[in-house]
Short mmCIF file of C-alpha atoms in Angstrom, two decimals:
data_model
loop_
_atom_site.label_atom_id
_atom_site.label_comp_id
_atom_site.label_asym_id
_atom_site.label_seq_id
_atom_site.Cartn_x
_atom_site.Cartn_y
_atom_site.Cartn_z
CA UNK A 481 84.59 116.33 39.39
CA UNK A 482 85.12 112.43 38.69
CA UNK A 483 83.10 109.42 38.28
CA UNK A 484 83.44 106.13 40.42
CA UNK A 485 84.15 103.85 38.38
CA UNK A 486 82.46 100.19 39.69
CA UNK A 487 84.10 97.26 40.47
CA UNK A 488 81.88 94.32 38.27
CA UNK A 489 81.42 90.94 39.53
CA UNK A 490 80.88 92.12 43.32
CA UNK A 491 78.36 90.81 45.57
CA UNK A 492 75.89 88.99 43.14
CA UNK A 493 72.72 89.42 43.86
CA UNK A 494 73.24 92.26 46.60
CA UNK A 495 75.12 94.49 45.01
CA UNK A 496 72.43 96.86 44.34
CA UNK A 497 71.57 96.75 48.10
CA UNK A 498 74.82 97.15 49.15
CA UNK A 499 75.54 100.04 47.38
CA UNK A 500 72.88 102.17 49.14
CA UNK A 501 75.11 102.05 52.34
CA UNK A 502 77.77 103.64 50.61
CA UNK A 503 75.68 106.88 48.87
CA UNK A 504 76.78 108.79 51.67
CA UNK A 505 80.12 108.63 51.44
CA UNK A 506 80.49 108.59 48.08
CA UNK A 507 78.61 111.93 47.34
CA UNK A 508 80.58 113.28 50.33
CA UNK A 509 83.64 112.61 48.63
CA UNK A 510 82.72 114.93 46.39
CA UNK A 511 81.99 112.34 43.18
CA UNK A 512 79.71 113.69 40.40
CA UNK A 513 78.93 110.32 38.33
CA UNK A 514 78.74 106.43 39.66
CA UNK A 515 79.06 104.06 36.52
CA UNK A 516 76.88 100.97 37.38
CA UNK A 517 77.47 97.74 36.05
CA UNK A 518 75.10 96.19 32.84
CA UNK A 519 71.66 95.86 34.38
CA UNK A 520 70.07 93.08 32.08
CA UNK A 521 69.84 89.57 32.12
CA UNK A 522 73.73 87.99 31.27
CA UNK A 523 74.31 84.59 30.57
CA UNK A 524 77.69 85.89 32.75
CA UNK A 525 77.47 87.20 36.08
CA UNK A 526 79.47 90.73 35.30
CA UNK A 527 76.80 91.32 32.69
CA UNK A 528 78.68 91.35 30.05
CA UNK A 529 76.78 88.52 27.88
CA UNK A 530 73.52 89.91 27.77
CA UNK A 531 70.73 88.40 26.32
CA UNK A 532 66.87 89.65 27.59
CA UNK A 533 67.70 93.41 27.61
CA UNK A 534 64.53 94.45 29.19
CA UNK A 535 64.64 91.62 31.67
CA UNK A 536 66.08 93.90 34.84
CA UNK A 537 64.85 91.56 37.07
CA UNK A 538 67.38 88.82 36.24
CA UNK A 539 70.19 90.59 36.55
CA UNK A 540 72.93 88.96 39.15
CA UNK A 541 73.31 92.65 40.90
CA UNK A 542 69.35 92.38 41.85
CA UNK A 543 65.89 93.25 40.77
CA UNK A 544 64.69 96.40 38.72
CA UNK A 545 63.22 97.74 41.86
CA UNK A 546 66.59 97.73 43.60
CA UNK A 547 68.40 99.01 40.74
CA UNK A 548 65.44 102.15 40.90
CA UNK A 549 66.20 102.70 44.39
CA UNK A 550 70.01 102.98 44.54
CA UNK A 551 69.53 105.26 41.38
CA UNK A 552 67.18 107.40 43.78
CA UNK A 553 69.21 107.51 46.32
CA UNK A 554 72.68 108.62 44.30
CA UNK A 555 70.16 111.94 42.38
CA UNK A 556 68.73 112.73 45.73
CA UNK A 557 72.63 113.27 46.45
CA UNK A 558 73.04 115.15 43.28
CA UNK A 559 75.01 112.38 41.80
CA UNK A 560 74.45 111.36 38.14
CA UNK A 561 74.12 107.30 37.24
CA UNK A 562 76.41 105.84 34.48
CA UNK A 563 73.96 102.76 32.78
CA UNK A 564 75.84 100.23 31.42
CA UNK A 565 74.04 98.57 28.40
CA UNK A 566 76.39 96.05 25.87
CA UNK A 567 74.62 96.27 22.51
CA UNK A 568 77.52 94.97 20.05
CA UNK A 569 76.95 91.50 21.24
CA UNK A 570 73.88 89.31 22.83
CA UNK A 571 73.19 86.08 23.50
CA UNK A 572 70.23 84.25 21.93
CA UNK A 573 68.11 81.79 23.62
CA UNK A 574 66.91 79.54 21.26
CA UNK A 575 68.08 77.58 18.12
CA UNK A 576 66.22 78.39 15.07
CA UNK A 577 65.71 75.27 12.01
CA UNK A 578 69.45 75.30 11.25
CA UNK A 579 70.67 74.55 14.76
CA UNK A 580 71.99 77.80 15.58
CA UNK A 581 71.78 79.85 18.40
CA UNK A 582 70.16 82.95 16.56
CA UNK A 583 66.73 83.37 18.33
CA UNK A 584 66.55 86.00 21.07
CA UNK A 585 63.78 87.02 23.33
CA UNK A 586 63.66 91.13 24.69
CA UNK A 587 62.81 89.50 28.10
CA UNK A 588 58.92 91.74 27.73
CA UNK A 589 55.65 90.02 26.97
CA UNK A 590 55.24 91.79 23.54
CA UNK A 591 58.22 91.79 20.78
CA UNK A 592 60.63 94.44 21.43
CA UNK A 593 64.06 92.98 20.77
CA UNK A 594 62.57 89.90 19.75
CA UNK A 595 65.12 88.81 17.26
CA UNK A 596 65.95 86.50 14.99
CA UNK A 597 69.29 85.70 12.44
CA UNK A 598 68.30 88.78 10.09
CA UNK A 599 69.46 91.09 13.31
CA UNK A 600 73.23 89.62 12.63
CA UNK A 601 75.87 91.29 10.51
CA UNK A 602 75.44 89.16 6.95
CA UNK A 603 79.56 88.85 6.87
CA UNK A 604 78.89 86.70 9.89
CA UNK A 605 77.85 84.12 7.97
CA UNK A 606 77.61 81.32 10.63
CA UNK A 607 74.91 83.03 12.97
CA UNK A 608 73.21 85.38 10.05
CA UNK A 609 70.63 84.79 7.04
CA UNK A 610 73.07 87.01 5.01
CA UNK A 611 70.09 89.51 5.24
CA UNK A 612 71.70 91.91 7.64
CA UNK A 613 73.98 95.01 7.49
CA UNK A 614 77.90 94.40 6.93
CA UNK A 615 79.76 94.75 10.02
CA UNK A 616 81.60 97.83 10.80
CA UNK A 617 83.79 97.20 12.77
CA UNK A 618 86.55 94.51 14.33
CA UNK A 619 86.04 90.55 13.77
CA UNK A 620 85.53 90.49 17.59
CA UNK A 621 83.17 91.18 20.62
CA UNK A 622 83.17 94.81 21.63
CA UNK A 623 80.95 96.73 24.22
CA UNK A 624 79.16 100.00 24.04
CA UNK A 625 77.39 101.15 27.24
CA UNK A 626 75.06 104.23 27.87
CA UNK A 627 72.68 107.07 29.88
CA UNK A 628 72.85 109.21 32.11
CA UNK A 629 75.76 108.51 30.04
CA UNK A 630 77.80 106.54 28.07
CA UNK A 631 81.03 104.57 27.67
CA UNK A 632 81.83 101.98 25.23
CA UNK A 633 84.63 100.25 24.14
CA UNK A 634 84.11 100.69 20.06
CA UNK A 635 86.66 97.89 18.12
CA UNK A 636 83.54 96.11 17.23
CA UNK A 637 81.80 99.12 15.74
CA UNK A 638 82.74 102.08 13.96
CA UNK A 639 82.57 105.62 15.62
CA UNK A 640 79.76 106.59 12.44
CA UNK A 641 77.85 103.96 14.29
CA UNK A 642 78.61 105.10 17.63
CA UNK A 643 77.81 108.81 16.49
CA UNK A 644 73.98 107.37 15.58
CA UNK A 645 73.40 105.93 18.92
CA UNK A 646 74.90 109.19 21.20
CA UNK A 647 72.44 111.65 18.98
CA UNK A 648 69.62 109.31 19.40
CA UNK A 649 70.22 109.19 23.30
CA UNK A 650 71.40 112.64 24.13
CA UNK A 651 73.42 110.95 27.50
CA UNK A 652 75.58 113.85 29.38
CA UNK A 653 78.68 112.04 28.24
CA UNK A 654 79.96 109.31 25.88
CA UNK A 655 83.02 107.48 26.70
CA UNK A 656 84.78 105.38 24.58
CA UNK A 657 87.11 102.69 25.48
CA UNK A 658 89.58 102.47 22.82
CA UNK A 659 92.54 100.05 24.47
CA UNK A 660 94.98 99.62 21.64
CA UNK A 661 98.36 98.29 22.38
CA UNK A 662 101.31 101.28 22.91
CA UNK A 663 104.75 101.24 20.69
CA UNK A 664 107.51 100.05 23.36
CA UNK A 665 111.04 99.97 22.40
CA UNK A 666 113.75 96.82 22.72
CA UNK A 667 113.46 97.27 26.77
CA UNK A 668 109.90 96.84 26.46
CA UNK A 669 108.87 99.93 28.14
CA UNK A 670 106.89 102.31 26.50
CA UNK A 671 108.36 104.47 23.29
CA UNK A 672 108.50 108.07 24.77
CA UNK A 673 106.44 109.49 21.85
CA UNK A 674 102.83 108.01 21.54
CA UNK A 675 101.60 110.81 19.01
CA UNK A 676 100.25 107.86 16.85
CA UNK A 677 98.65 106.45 19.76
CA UNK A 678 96.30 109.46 21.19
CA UNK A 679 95.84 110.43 17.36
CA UNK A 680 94.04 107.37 17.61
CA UNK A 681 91.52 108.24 20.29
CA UNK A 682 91.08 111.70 18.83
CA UNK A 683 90.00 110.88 15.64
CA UNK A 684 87.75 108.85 17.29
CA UNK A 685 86.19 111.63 18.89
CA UNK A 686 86.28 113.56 15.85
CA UNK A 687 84.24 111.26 14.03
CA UNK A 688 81.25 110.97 16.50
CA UNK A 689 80.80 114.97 16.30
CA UNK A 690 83.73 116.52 17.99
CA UNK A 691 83.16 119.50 20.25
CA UNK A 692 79.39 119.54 19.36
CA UNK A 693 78.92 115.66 20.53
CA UNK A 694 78.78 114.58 23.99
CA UNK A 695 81.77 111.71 22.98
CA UNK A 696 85.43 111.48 24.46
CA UNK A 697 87.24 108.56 25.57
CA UNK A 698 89.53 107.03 27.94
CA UNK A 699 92.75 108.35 28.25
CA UNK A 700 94.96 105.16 27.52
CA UNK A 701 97.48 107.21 26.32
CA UNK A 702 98.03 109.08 29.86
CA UNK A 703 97.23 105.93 31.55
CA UNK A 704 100.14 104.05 29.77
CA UNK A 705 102.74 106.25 29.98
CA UNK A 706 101.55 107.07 34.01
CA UNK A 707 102.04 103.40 34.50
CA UNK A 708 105.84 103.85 33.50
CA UNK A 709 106.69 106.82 34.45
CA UNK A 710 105.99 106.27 37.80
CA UNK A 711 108.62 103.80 37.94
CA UNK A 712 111.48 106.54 37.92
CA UNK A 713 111.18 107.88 34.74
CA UNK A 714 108.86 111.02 35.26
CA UNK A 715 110.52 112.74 32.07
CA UNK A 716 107.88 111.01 30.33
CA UNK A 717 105.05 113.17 31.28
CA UNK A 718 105.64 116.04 29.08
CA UNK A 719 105.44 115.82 25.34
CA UNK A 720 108.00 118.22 23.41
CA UNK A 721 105.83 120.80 22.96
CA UNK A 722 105.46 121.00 26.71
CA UNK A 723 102.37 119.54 27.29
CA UNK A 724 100.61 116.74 29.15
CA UNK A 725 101.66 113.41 26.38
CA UNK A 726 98.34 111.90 26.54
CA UNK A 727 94.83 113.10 25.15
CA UNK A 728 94.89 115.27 27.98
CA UNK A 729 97.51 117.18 26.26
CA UNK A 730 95.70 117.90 23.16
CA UNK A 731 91.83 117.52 24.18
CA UNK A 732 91.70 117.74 27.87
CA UNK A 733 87.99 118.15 27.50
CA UNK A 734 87.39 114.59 25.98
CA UNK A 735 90.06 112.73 27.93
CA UNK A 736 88.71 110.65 30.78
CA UNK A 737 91.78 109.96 32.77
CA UNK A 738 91.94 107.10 35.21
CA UNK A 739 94.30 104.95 37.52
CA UNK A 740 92.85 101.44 37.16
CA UNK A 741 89.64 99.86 36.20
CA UNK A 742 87.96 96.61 36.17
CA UNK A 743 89.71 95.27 33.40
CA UNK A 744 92.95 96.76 34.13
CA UNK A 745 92.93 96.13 37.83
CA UNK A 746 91.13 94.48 39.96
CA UNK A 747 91.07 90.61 39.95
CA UNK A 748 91.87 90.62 35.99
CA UNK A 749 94.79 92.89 36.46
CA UNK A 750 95.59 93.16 32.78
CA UNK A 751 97.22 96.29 33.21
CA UNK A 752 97.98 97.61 36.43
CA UNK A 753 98.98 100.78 37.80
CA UNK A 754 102.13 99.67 40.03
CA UNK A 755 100.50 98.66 43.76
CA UNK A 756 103.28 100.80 45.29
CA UNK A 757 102.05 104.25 43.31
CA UNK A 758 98.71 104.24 43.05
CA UNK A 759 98.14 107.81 45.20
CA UNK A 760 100.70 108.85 42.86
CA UNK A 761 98.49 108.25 39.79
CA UNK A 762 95.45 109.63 41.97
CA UNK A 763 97.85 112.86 42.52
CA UNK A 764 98.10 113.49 38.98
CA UNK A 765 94.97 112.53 37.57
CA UNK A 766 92.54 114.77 40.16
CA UNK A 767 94.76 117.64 40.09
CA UNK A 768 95.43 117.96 36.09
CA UNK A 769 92.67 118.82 33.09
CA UNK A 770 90.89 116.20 32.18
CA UNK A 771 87.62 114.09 33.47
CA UNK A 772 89.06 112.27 36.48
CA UNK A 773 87.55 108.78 37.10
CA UNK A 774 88.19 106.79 40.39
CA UNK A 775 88.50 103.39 40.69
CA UNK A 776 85.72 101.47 43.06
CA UNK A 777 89.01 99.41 44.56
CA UNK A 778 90.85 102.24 45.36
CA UNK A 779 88.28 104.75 46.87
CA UNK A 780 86.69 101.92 49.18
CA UNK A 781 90.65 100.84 50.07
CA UNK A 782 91.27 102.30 53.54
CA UNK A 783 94.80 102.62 52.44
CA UNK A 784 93.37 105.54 49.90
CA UNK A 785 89.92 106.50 50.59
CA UNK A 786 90.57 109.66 52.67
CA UNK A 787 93.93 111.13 50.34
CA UNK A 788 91.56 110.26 47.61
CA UNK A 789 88.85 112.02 49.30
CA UNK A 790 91.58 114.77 50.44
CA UNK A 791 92.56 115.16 46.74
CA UNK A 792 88.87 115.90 45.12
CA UNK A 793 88.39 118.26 47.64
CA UNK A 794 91.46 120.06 46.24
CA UNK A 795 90.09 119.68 42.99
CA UNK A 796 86.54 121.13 43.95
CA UNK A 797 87.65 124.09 46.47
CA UNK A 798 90.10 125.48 43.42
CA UNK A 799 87.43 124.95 40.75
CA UNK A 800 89.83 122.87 38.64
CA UNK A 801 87.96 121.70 35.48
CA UNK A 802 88.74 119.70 32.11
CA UNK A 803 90.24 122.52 30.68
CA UNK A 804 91.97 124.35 33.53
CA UNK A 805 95.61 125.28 32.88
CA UNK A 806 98.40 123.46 33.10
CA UNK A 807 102.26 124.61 33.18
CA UNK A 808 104.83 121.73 33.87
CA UNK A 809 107.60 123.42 36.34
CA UNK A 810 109.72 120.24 36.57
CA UNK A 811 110.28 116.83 34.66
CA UNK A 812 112.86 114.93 35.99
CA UNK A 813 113.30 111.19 36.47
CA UNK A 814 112.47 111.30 40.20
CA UNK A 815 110.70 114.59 39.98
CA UNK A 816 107.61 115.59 38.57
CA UNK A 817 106.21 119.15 39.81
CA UNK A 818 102.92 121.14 38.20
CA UNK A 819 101.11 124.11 38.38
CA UNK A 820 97.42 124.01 37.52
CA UNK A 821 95.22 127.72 36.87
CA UNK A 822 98.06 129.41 39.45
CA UNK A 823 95.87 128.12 42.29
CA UNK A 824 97.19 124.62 42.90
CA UNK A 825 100.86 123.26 42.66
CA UNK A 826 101.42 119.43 42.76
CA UNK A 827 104.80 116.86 42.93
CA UNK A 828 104.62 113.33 42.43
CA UNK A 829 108.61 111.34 42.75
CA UNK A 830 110.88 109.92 45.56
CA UNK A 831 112.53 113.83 45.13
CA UNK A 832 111.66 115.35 48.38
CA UNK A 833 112.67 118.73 48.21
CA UNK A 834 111.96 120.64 45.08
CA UNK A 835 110.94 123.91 47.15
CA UNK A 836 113.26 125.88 44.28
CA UNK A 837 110.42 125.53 41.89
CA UNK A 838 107.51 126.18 43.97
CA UNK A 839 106.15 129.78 44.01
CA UNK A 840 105.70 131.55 46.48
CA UNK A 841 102.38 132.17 48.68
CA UNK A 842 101.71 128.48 48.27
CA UNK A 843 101.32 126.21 51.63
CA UNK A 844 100.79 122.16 51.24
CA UNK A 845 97.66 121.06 51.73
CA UNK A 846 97.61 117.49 51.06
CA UNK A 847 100.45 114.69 50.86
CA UNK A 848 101.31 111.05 51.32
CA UNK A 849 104.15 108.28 49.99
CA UNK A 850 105.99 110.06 47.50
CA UNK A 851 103.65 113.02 46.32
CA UNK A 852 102.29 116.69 47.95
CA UNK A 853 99.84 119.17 46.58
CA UNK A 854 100.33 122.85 47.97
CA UNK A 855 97.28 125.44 47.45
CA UNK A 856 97.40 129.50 47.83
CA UNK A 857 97.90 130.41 51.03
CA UNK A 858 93.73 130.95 52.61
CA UNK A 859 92.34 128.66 49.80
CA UNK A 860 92.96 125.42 52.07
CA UNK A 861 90.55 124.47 54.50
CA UNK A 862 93.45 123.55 57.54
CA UNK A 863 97.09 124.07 55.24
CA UNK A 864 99.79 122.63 56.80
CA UNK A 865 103.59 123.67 56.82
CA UNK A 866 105.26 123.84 53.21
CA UNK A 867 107.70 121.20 52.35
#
């Protein structure tokens, strides 16, 4: 069943707080995991400059014992807690005799954490005493985050790095964010084959212990080519072998799909899924293998929250998981239609009648602007009239 993925920045100093009024509905939704934001001290308010790790109490979403609570409150529900904890990059809080910023403090009253410049990678030769390991990884600031479990974006590591820190921790999962930029032709849109680009997030995967390791990673690939298809070009979501083109299509049960996050949507809007298609994107990604993961903005947007909430409870009353099947039935420009374990049949395009490739016995159970889901006939709780 999917995550919720947070929305950072909100409600400093409350957030914590205001999150217990919304347990409830969240678990009633039907969502397994809620990925909190960093919990430490931050020089920034998201959390995402962290300097006294242990210091809870600093944090800008509250104090320790309101981050304890909410935690409480989402495993009384049976839902799991995503910790967010940055440990590529901190901020120090004091200068040391050179005049550098290189001192840090743990934020406890003995010395765990307490560091100093021989904690910093020796290439890094303006902060470091050139005592330190060589970096690993990218010439910029990266993020790993972790328990219950674990996502990271991992440029500024490498995954033989990342593979110490999941078998020291044991989380239930370990996602990576690996957001590298996708081939696009001379239009600018997306190349239609991004082989190169999941190979990229499955090697990754590979090399922090494969099946055996609780590691997978974002599905950029599916999200990338989502975002365009969606625009009239729903050809693109089937690679020539006949599969899904993104991880999900190779290593369903590593790829985290997703509509939107923080970084791609929200106020930074880096990336976003078009505004006019998000249930669209929902349609797909809770319906098809894969780890689903729901954006904060979207679930608690009354112009989604209940087809969202309609669509997990497809998901969860047909028992689709990571690895269910998945046959492709149509792939047209305006037309995309699925079948998923012969339980569940789903369309997402302007196409409104593509009843020719729908089986029989099937009834819809849930639809909105340009997508419908149809279910066995019995396995819906109140099925309405096919399409």
């Amino acid at each position: 069943m999917p995550p919720l993925k947070y929305i950072a920045g909100s409600a400093a100093g409350r957030w914590y707080n205001m999150m217990m009024g919304k347990v409830d509905d969240i678990a009633a939704a039907g969502v397994t995991h809620v990925w909190l934001p960093p919990p430490s001290h931050s020089v920034s308010s998201e959390g995402y400059m962290p300097g006294r790790l242990y210091d809870i109490d600093a944090s800008k979403y509250g104090k320790a014992a309101e981050l304890k609570s909410l935690i409480g409150a989402f495993h009384g529900k049976g839902v799991q807690v995503i910790a967010d904890i940055v440990i590529n990059h901190r901020c120090a809080d004091y200068k040391d005799k050179r005049g550098i910023y290189c001192i840090y403090e743990g934020g406890t009253s003995d010395s765990r954490l307490d560091w100093g410049p021989h904690m910093i990678c020796r290439d890094d030769t303006t902060y470091s005493d050139g005592t330190g390991n060589l970096d690993t990884g990218a010439d910029y600031d990266k993020r790993i985050k972790r328990p219950t479990s674990t996502t990271s974006t991992t440029a500024g590591y490498s995954p033989e790095v990342a593979k110490v820190y999941i078998d020291g921790t044991s989380p239930s999962l370990a996602v990576a964010e690996i957001w590298d930029g996708m081939p696009t032709g001379g239009d600018g849109k997306p190349e239609y084959d991004q082989n190169a680009h999941r190979q990229t997030l499955v090697n990754w995967v590979d090399k922090v212990g494969g099946e055996a390791s609780a590691g997978m990673v974002f599905d950029f690939t599916t999200k990338g080519i989502l975002n365009a298809a969606v625009k009239g070009e729903l050809w693109r979501l089937i690679d020539p072998l006949g599969k899904a083109p993104g991880v999900m299509g190779w290593w369903p049960a590593k790829a985290v799909t997703f509509v939107d996050n923080h970084d791609t949507g929200s106020t930074q809007a880096k990336w976003p899924f078009p505004s006019d298609k998000i249930m669209q994107g929902y349609a797909y990604i809770l319906t098809h293998p894969g780890i689903p993961c729901i954006f904060y903005d979207h679930f608690f947007d009354s112009r989604f929250k209940n087809e969202i909430a309609a669509l997990v409870a497809v998901r969860k009353r047909n028992g689709i998981t990571a690895t269910s099947a998945l046959k492709i039935l149509m792939h047209d420009g305006d037309a995309y239609v699925a079948e998923i374990d012969g339980k569940v049949v789903m369309k997402i395009g302007s196409r409104f009648d593509v009843g020719a490739v729908i089986p029989a016995g099937f009834v819809t159970s849930a639809h909105g602007n340009d997508y419908a889901v149809w279910e066995k006939a019995g396995a819906a709780a109140t099925p309405e009239a096919s399409n």
